[in-house]
XYZ file of C-alpha atoms in Angstrom:
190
model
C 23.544 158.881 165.754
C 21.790 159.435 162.272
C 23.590 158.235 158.800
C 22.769 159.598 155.637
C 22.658 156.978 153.082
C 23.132 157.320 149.429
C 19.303 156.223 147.615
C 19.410 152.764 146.936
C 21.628 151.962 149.995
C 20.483 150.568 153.343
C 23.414 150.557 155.567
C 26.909 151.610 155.506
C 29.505 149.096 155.791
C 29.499 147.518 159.384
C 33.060 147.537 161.255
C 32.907 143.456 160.841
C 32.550 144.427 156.843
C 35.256 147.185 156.680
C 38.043 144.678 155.723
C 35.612 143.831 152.465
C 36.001 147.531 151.313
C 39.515 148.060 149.007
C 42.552 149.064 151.375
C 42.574 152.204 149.320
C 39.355 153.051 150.616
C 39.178 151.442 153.883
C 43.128 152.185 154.918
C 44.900 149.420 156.196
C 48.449 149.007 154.626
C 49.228 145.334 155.766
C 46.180 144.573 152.865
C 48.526 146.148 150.764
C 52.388 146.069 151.578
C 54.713 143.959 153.433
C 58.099 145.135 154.900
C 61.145 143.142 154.353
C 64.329 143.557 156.388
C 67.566 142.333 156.093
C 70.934 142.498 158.450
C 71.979 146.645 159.003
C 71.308 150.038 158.889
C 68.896 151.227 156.244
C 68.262 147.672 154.729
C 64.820 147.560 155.001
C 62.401 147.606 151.733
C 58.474 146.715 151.326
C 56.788 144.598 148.746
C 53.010 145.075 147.023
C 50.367 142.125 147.896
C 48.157 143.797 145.481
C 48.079 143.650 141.791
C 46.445 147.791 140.290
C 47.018 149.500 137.174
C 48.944 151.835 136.234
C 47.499 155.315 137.774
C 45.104 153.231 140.354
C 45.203 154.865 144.082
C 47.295 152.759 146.469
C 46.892 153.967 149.449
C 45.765 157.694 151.457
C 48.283 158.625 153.838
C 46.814 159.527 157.258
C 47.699 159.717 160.642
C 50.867 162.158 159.872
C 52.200 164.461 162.369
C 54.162 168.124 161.174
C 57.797 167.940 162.234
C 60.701 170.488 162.313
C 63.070 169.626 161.503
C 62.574 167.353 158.516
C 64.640 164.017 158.931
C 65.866 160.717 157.054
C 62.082 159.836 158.261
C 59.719 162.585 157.180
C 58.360 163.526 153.929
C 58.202 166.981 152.603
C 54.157 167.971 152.189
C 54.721 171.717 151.301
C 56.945 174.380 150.699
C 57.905 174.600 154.520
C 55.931 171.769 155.811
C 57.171 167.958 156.753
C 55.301 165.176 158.192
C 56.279 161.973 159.894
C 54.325 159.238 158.014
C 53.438 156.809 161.554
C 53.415 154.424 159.444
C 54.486 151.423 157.190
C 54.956 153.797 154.499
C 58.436 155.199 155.926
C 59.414 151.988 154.437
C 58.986 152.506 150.517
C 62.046 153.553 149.516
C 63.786 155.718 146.595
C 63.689 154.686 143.190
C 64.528 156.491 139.627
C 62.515 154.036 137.816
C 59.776 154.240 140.741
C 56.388 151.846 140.902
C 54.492 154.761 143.170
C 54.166 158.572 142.740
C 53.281 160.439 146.016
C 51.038 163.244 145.699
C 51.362 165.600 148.778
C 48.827 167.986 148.150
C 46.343 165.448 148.288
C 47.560 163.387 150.393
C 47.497 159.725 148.377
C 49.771 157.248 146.912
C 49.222 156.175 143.237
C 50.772 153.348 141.083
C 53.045 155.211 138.604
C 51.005 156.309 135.341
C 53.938 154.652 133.312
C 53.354 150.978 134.486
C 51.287 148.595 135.906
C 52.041 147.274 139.951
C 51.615 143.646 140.487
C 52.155 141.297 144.023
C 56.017 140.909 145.006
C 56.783 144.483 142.929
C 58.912 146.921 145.278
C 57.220 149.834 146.197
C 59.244 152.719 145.814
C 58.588 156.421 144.959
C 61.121 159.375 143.359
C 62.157 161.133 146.277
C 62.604 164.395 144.567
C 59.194 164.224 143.505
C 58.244 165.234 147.052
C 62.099 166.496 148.704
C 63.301 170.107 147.780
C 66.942 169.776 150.076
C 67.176 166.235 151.856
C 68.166 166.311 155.549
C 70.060 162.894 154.986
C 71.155 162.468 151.049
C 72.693 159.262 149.882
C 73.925 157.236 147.283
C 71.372 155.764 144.914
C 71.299 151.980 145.162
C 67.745 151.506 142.785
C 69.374 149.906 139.784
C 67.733 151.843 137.274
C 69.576 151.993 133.591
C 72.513 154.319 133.383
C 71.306 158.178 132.666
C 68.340 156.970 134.622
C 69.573 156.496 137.856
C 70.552 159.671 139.859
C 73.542 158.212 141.458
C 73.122 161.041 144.515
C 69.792 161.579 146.006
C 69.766 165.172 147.544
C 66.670 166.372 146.479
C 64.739 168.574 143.558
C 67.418 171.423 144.709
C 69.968 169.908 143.531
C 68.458 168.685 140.024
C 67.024 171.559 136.773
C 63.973 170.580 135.023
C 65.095 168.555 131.930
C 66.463 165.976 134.737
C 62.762 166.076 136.352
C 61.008 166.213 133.137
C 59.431 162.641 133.161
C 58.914 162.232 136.515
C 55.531 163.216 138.601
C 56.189 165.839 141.112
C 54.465 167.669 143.401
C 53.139 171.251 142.338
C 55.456 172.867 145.422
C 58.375 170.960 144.116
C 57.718 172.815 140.912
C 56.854 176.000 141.993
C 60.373 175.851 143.825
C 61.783 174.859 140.506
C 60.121 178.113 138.917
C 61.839 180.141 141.146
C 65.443 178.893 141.028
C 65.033 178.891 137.237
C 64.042 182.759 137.481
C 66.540 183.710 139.793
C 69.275 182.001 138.213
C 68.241 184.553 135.214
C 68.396 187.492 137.453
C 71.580 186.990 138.729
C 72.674 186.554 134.957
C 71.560 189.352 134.200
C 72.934 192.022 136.496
C-alpha cells in the first residue's frame, strides 16, 4: 500500500498516534462527551470533557444507518431521509438555549456560534434545527428563559420563521419552511 504525503511530511499518523490527533479529527466521542444517567425513562443527558470556542467543530457524525420510519432515536438528515446515529450522540438532548448546532448536510457537530463550550457544559442541540414533524414530541424540560423556551417540542412544522429566526437550522428545514410560508399564501388567496 502506497501513501501520499503532504511535502514536508514523512509519515501519517501511526494507529498507536491516532489518539494524539483532536477527537474532531480522529472521531472518538468518549475524548469528548460523557453520558450521565439517572433513575427512568428518558433521564439520560451527556456532558463536554472538552473546552472549544464558540463555532469550533465538535465532532463528525459517522457510522449512521437510513431508517424508516424516523423514531424518538433518529435524526432527520434530509427532506425524506433519517438516520440512526449508532452512537453516543443519541444522547445530547434538546435545548432552546442549545451549546451544539447540528449540521446535516455536512454531516458535523459544531459548538453554537453564540457561545463558547467548556468541560462539565451539557451538550444539547435545537431539535427543530434538524426535525420537520417529530415521531415522539414532548414537553420541553431545558430551562431556558421564558419566550425562549418552546414549552412543546414537535418540530420546525409546527413553529413560522420569526420563532426560528435566531437559531441555526439546516437548509432542508428551511426550504420546508419556504414552502409552508408560500402555500399558506395560496390558500389565502383563492
Amino acid at each position: 500500500m502506497v501513501i501520499a504525503h503532504a511535502p514536508g511530511h514523512e509519515r501519517a499518523p501511526s494507529a498507536e498516534n491516532a489518539g494524539l490527533l483532536p477527537a474532531w479529527v480522529n472521531p472518538d466521542l468518549d475524548r469528548l462527551m460523557v453520558v450521565k444517567n439517572a433513575e427512568g425513562d428518558f433521564r439520560s443527558w451527556s456532558e463536554s470533557l472538552v473546552d472549544l470556542p464558540a463555532g469550533a467543530v465538535f465532532a463528525r457524525i459517522t457510522g449512521v444507518t437510513p431508517v424508516w420510519p424516523p423514531s424518538w432515536s433518529s435524526v432527520q438528515a434530509g427532506r425524506n431521509l433519517h438516520l440512526e446515529l449508532n452512537s453516543n450522540l443519541v444522547f445530547v438532548n434538546h435545548s432552546c438555549a442549545p451549546s451544539l448546532e447540528w449540521d446535516m448536510e455536512r454531516m458535523e457537530v459544531r459548538v453554537s456560534r453564540n457561545r463558547d463550550l467548556k468541560k462539565g457544559d451539557l451538550l444539547s442541540f435545537f431539535y427543530p434545527s434538524t426535525e420537520w414533524d417529530m415521531a415522539q414530541p414532548f414537553d420541553c424540560w431545558c430551562g431556558a428563559d421564558e419566550g425562549v423556551c418552546l414549552g412543546r417540542v414537535n418540530g420546525a412544522a409546527g413553529l413560522d420563521a420569526e420563532r426560528l429566526s435566531g437559531y441555526w437550522i439546516n437548509g432542508y428545514i428551511r426550504d420546508m419552511l419556504e414552502e409552508k410560508f408560500k402555500n399558506r399564501i395560496k390558500a389565502r388567496l383563492s
